[in-house]
CSV table of C-alpha atoms in Angstrom, one decimal:
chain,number,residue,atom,x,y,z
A,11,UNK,CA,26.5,-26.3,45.1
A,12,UNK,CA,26.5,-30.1,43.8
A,13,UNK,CA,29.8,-31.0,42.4
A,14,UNK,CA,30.0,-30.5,38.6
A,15,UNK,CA,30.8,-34.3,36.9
A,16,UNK,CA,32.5,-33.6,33.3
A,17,UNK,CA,32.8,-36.9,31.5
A,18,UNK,CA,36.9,-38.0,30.7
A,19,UNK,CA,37.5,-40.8,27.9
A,20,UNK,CA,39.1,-41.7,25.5
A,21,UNK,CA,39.2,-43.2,22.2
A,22,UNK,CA,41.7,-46.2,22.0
A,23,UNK,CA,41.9,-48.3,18.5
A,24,UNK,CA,41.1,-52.2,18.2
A,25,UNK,CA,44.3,-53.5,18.1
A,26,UNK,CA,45.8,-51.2,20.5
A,27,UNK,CA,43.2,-52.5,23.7
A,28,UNK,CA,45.1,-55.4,24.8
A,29,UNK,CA,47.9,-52.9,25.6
A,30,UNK,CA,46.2,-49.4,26.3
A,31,UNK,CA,43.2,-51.6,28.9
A,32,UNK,CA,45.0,-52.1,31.9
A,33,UNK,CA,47.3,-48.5,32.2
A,34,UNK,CA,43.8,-46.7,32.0
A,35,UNK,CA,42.4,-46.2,35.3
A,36,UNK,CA,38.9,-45.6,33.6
A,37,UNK,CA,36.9,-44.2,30.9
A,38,UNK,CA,34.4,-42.3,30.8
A,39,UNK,CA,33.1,-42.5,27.0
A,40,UNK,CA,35.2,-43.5,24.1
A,41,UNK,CA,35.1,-42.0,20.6
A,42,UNK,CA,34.6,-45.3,18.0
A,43,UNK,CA,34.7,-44.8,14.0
A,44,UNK,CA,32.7,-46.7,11.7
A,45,UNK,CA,32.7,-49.9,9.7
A,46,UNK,CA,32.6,-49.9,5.7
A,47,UNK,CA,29.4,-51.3,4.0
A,48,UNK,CA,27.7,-51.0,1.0
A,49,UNK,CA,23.8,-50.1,1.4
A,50,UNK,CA,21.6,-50.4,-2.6
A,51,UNK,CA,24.9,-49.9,-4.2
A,52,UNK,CA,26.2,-46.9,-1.9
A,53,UNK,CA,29.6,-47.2,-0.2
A,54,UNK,CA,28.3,-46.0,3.2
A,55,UNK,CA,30.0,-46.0,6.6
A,56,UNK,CA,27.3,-47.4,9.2
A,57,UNK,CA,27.6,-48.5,13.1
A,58,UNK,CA,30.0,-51.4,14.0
A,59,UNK,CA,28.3,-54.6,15.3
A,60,UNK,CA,27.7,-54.4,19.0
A,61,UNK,CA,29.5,-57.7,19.1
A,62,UNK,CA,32.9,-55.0,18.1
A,63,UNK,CA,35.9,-55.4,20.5
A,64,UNK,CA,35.5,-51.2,21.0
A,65,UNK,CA,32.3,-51.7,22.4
A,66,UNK,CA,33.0,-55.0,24.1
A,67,UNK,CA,35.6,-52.9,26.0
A,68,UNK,CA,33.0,-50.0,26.6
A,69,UNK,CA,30.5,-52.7,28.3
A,70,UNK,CA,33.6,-54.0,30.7
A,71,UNK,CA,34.4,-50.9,31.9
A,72,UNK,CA,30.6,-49.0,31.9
A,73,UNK,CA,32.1,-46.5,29.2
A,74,UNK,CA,29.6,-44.7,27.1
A,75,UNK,CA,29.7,-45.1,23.6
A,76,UNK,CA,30.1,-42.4,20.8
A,77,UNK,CA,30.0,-43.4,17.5
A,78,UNK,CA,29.5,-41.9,14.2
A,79,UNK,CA,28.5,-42.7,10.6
A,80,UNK,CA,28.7,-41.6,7.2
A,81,UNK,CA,25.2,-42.1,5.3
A,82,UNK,CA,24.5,-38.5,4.5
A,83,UNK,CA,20.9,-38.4,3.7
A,84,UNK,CA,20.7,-41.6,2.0
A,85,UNK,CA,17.6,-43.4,2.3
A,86,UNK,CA,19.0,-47.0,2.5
A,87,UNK,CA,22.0,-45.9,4.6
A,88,UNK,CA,18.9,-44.0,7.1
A,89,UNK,CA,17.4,-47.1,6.8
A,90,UNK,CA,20.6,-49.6,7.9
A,91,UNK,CA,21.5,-47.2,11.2
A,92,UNK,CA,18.0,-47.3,12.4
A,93,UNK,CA,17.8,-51.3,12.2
A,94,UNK,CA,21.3,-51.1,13.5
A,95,UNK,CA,19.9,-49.2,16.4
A,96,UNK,CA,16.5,-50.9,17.3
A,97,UNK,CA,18.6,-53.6,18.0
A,98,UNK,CA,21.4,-51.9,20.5
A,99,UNK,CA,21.8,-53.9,23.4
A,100,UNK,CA,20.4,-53.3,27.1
A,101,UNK,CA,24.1,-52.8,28.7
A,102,UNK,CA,24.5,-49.6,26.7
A,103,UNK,CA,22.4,-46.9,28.8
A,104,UNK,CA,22.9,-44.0,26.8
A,105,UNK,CA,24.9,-43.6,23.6
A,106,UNK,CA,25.9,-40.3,21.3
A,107,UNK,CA,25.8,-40.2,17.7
A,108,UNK,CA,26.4,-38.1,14.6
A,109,UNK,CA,26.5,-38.1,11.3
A,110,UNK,CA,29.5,-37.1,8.8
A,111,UNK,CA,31.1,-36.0,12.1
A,112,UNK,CA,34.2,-32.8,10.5
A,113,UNK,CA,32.4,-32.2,7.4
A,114,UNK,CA,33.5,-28.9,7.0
A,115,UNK,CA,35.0,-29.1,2.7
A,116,UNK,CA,34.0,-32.5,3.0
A,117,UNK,CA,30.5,-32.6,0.7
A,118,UNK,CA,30.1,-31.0,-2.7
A,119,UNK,CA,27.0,-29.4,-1.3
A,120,UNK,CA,28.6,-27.7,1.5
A,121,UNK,CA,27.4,-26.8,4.7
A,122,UNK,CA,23.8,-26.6,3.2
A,123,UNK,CA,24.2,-30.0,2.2
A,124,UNK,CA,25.4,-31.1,5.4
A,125,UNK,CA,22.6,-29.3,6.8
A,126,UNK,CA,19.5,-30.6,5.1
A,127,UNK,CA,21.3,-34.2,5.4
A,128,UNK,CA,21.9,-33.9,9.3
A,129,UNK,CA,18.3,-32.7,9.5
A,130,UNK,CA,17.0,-36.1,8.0
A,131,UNK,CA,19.8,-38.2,9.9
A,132,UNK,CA,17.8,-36.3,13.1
A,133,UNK,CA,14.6,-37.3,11.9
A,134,UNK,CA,15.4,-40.8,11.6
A,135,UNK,CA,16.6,-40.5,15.1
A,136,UNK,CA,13.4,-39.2,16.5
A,137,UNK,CA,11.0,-42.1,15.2
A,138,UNK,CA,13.2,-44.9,16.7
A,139,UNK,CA,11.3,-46.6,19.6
A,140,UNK,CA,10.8,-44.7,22.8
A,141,UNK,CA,12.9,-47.7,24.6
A,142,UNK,CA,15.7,-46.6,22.1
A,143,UNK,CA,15.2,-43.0,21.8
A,144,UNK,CA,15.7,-42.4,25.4
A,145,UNK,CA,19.5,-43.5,25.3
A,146,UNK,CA,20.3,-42.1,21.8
A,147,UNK,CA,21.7,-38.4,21.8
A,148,UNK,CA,22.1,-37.2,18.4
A,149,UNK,CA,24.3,-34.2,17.3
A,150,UNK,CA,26.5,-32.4,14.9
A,151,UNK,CA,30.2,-32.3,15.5
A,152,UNK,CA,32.2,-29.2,13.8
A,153,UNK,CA,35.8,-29.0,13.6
A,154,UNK,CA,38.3,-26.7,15.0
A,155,UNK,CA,40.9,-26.5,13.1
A,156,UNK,CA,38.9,-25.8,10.1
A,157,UNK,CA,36.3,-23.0,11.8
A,158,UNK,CA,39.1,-20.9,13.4
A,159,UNK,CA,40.8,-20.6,10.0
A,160,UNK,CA,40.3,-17.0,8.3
A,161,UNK,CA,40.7,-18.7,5.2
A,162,UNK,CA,38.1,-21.3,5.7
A,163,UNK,CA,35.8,-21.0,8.1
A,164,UNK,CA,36.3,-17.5,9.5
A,165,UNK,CA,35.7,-18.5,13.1
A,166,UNK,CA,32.0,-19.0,12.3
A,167,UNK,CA,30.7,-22.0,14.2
A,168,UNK,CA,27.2,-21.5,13.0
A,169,UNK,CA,28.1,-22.0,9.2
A,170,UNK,CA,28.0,-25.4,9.2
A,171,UNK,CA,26.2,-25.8,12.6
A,172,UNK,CA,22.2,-26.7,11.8
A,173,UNK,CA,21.3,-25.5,15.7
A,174,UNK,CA,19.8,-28.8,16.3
A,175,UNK,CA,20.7,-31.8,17.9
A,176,UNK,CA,20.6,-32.8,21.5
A,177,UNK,CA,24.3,-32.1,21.9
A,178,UNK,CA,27.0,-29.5,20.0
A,179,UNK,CA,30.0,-31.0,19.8
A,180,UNK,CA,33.3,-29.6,17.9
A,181,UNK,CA,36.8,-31.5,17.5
A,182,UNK,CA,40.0,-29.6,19.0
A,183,UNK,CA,43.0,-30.6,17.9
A,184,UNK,CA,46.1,-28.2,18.3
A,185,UNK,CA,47.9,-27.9,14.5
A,186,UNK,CA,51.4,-30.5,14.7
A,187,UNK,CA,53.2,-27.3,12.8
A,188,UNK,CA,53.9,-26.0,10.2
A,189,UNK,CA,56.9,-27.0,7.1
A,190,UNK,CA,59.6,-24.8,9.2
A,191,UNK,CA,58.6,-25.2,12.8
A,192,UNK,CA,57.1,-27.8,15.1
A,193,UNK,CA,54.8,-27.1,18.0
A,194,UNK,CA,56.7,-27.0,20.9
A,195,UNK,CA,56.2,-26.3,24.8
A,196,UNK,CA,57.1,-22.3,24.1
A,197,UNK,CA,54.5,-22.1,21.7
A,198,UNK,CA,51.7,-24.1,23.2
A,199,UNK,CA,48.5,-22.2,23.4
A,200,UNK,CA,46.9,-21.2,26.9
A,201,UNK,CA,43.9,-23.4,27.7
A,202,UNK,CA,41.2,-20.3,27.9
A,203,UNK,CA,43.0,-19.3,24.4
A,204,UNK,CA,42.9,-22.6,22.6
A,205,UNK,CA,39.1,-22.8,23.6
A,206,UNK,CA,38.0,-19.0,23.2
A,207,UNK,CA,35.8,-19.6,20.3
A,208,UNK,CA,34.4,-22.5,21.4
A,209,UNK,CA,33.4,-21.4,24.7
A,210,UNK,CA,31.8,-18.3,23.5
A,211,UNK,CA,29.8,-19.7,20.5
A,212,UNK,CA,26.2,-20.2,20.6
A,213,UNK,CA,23.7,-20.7,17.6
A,214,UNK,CA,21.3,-18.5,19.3
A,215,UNK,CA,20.3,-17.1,22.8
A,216,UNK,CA,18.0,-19.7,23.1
A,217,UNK,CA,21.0,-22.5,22.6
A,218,UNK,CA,21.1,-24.8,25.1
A,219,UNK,CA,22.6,-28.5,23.8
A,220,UNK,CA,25.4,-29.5,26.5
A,221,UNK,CA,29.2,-29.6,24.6
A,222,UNK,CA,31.6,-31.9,24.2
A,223,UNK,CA,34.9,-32.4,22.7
A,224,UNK,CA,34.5,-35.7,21.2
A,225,UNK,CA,38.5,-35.2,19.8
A,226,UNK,CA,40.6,-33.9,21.7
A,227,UNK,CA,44.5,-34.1,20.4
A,228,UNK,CA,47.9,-32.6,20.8
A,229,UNK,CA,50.5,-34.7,19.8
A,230,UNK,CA,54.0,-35.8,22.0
A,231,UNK,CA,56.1,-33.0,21.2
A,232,UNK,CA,59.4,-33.6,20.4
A,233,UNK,CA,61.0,-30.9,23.2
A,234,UNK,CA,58.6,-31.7,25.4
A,235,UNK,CA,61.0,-34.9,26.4
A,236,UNK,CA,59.2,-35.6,29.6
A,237,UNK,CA,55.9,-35.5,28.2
A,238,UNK,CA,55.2,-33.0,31.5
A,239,UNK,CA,54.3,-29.8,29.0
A,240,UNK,CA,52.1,-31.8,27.5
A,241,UNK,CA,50.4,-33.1,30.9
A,242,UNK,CA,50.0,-29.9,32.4
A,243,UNK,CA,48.2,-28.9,29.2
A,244,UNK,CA,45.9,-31.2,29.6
A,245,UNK,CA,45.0,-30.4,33.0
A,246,UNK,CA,44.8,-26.8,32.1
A,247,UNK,CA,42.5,-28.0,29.4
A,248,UNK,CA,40.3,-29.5,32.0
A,249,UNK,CA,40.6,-27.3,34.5
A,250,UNK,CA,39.3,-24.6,31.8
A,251,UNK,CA,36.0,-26.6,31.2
A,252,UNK,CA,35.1,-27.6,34.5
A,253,UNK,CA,33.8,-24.1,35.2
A,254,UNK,CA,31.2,-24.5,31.8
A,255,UNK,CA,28.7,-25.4,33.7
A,256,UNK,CA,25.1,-23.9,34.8
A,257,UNK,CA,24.8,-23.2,38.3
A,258,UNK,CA,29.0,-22.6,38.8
A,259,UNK,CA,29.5,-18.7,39.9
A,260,UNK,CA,30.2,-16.9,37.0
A,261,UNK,CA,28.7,-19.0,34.3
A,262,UNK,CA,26.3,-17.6,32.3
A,263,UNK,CA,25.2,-19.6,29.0
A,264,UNK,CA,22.0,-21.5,28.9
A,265,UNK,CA,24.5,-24.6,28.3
A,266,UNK,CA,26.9,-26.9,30.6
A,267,UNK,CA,30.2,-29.2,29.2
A,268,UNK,CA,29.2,-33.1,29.1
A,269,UNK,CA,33.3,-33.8,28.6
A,270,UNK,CA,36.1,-34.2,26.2
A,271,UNK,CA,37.6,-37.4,25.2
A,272,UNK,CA,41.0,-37.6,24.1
A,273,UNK,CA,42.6,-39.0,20.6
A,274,UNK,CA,44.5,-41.5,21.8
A,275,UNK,CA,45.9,-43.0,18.5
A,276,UNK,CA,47.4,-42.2,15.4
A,277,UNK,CA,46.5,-39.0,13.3
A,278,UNK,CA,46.1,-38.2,10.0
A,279,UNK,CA,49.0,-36.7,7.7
A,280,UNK,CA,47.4,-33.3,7.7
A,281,UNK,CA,50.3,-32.2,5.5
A,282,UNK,CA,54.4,-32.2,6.2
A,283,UNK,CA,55.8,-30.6,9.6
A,284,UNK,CA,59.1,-29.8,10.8
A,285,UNK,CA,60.9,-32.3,12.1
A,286,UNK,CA,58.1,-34.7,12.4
A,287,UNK,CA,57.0,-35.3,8.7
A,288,UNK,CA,53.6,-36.3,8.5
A,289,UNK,CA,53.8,-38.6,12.0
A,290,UNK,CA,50.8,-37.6,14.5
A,291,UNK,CA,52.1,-39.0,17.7
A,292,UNK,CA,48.5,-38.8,19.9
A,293,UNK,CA,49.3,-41.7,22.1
A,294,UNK,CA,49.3,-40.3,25.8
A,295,UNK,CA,52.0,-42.0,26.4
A,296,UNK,CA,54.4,-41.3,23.3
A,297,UNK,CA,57.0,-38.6,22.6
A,298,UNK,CA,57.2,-38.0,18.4
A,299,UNK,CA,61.0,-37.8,18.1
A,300,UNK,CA,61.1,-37.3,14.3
A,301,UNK,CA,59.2,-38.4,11.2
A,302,UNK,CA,60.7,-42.0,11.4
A,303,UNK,CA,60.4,-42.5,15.4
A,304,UNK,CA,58.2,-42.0,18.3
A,305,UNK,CA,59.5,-42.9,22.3
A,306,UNK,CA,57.5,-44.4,24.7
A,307,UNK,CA,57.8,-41.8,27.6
A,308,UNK,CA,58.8,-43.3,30.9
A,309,UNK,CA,56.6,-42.8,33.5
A,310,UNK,CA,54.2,-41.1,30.7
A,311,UNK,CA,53.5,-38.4,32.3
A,312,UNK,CA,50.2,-37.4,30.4
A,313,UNK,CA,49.0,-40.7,30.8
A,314,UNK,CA,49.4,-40.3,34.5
A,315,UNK,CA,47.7,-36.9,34.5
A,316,UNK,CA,44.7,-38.2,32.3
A,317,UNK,CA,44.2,-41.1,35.3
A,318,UNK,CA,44.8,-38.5,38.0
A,319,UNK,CA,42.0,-36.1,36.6
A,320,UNK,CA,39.8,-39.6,35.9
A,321,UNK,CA,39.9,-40.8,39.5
A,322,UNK,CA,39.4,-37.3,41.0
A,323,UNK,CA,36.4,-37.3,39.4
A,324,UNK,CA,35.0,-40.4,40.1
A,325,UNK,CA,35.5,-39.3,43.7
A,326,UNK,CA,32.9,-36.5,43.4
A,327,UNK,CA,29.2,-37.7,43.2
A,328,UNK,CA,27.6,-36.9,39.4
A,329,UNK,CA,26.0,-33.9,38.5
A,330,UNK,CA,23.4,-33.1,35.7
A,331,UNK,CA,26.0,-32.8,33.5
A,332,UNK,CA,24.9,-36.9,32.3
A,333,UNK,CA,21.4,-35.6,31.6
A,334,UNK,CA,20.5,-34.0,28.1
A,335,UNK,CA,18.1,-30.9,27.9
A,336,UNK,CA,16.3,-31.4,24.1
């Protein structure tokens, strides 16, 4: 059996490339936000120029871009993407999209909102030039932490999932904490746990679109003062994956992993936790050590096991995971 190639980035902000460039041993495909512009009176978030130091640093190192943008149906804001991306550069051989990437609570409308508005963002999509089409891979992108709520989404991926797309993609993240305890090593969730719901969801027996994490995040635990909890994770993590693949013994879903890329910045204050306060302490190479401080860790151990897992697959020859069934 041909080797199975799963795709390893990560996202790294603007100002943080000058240091982050040279301690990655490569990149796969980097998560990039959008830029703020206002389209016939709309505040809208569209694509960055490809002239942006993100992308800049995607071209030196042959990293495929994925971006995102908030325009949400809006004629003028479909309008500005699709000039945006008639003119993408030659370098970039394939690039992923989506629209209102995490929208779960996010739109008055809810998911039926989100739904009809993904549907048009698609649309838009599919009458670019065939030149252009051809690299573009448009598809939603869920979140996590939201869908495996009972509360809130009640585990049910396909509530705000439209079942089109040429990809699925959801955003993992494992929760900081809580007000009176911390994650810590002890209470870290087992790979094949932390990805249950992910790995068994489909829209329909008929779904095929490859997955990918385009988020992936736990932050530097403050017991884990070595960082090497968090490392092992990780390769747990990937090691889980690796096997979601058609044609691996075993595996029997219509649909294969493309990869995961990892949140390697700052996160949002997603409300106050132990010890930490609201700090989100991504960074592969940081500790958090409380809500005022985070510690470089030294070697950084995740860091090292993120360019370990890189380089062993850049060893292998690529599979079909790089191709896109639509």
């Amino acid at each position: 059996m041909e080797a199975v190639h799963v795709l390893i980035g990560a996202s790294i902000a603007a100002e943080d490339l000058e240091f982050y460039e040279p301690l990655f041993a490569g990149n796969d495909i980097m998560r990039i936000f959008p830029v703020r512009v206002t389209v016939d009176g709309d505040p809208l978030r569209v694509l960055p120029d490809w002239s942006d130091s993100r992308l800049e640093y995607c071209r030196r190192h042959s990293a495929v871009p994925f971006l995102s943008t908030k325009v949400d149906g809006r004629p003028g804001g479909l309008e500005h993407v699709r000039r945006q991306l008639a003119d993408m550069p030659a370098w970039i051989e394939r690039l992923y999209l989506t629209d209102r990437h995490e929208p779960e609570g996010d739109l008055p409308g809810g998911p039926a909102e989100f739904k009809v508005n993904f549907g048009r963002f698609l649309d838009m999509i599919d009458t670019l030039p065939r030149r252009i089409r051809t690299r573009v891979r448009c598809g939603p992108v869920l979140t996590k932490t939201w869908t495996e709520n009972k509360d809130k989404g009640d585990f049910q991926y396909r509530t705000y999932d439209p079942g089109t797309g040429d990809f699925f993609g959801v955003d993992c993240y494992v929760p900081a904490g809580t007000s009176h305890e911390v994650m810590a090593p002890s209470r870290l969730p087992k790979p094949a746990d932390f990805l249950r719901w992910v790995k068994a969801y489909e829209h329909s027996p008929s779904d095929a679109r490859p997955r990918i994490l385009p988020e992936l995040g736990l932050i530097g635990m403050p017991d884990d003062r070595d960082g090497s909890a968090r490392a092992a994770w990780i390769k747990g993590v990937h090691t889980e994956m690796s096997g979601w693949h058609t044609g691996v013994p075993g595996w029997s879903r219509q649909w294969s992993l493309l990869g995961w890329i990892w949140w390697n910045q700052q996160g949002k204050n997603t409300g106050d936790v132990d010890r930490i306060g609201s700090r989100r302490d991504f960074p592969l190479d940081e500790r958090t050590v409380d809500r005022h401080t985070a510690a470089k860790l030294d070697p950084p151990k995740p860091l090292t096991m993120f360019n370990t897992l890189w380089k062993a697959q850049r060893s292998r020859p690529r599979h079909a995971a790089m191709s896109v069934a639509r």
